[in-house]
């Protein structure tokens, strides 16, 4: 397989599985402190909400 075909296949697989979005997010977070803070606050909020739901449900 040629290098160009291999790169195209790799790009397709990463795009299909969603890994390329995570790679792009981490690259952007390395460059932007504001984005990093926003992602951390969002994760804390979502995890807190699920913890709240689990406590309300009695699990």
Short mmCIF file of C-alpha atoms in Angstrom, two decimals:
data_model
loop_
_atom_site.label_atom_id
_atom_site.label_comp_id
_atom_site.label_asym_id
_atom_site.label_seq_id
_atom_site.Cartn_x
_atom_site.Cartn_y
_atom_site.Cartn_z
CA UNK A 1 0.00 0.00 0.00
CA UNK A 2 1.35 3.41 -0.87
CA UNK A 3 1.95 6.01 1.82
CA UNK A 4 -0.78 8.31 0.46
CA UNK A 5 -3.37 5.52 0.51
CA UNK A 6 -2.29 4.52 4.01
CA UNK A 7 -2.65 8.11 5.27
CA UNK A 8 -6.07 8.39 3.62
CA UNK A 9 -7.24 5.14 5.24
CA UNK A 10 -5.91 6.20 8.64
CA UNK A 11 -7.63 9.57 8.35
CA UNK A 12 -10.91 7.84 7.41
CA UNK A 13 -10.71 5.40 10.34
CA UNK A 14 -9.88 8.13 12.85
CA UNK A 15 -12.68 10.32 11.52
CA UNK A 16 -15.20 7.48 11.58
CA UNK A 17 -14.40 6.49 15.16
CA UNK A 18 -14.31 10.07 16.43
CA UNK A 19 -10.74 9.88 17.64
CA UNK A 20 -9.67 12.71 15.34
CA UNK A 21 -12.07 15.04 17.17
CA UNK A 22 -10.48 14.14 20.51
CA UNK A 23 -7.01 14.68 19.09
CA UNK A 24 -8.05 18.08 17.73
CA UNK A 25 -9.62 19.01 21.08
CA UNK A 26 -6.48 18.13 23.04
CA UNK A 27 -4.32 20.09 20.58
CA UNK A 28 -6.59 23.11 20.95
CA UNK A 29 -6.62 22.76 24.74
CA UNK A 30 -2.81 22.79 24.82
CA UNK A 31 -2.83 26.15 23.05
CA UNK A 32 -5.74 27.77 24.91
CA UNK A 33 -5.97 28.09 28.68
CA UNK A 34 -9.51 29.44 28.38
CA UNK A 35 -10.69 26.38 26.46
CA UNK A 36 -9.05 24.10 29.02
CA UNK A 37 -10.86 25.85 31.88
CA UNK A 38 -14.18 25.69 29.99
CA UNK A 39 -13.78 21.95 29.32
CA UNK A 40 -12.86 21.24 32.96
CA UNK A 41 -15.84 23.26 34.25
CA UNK A 42 -18.14 21.46 31.81
CA UNK A 43 -16.88 18.04 32.87
CA UNK A 44 -17.27 18.90 36.56
CA UNK A 45 -20.81 20.13 35.88
CA UNK A 46 -21.84 17.02 33.95
CA UNK A 47 -20.29 14.66 36.49
CA UNK A 48 -21.94 16.56 39.36
CA UNK A 49 -25.30 16.32 37.61
CA UNK A 50 -24.99 12.54 37.16
CA UNK A 51 -23.89 12.18 40.80
CA UNK A 52 -26.97 14.18 41.82
CA UNK A 53 -29.23 11.96 39.71
CA UNK A 54 -27.72 8.82 41.23
CA UNK A 55 -28.29 10.16 44.76
CA UNK A 56 -31.89 11.15 43.98
CA UNK A 57 -32.52 7.72 42.49
CA UNK A 58 -31.21 6.01 45.60
CA UNK A 59 -28.62 3.93 43.79
#
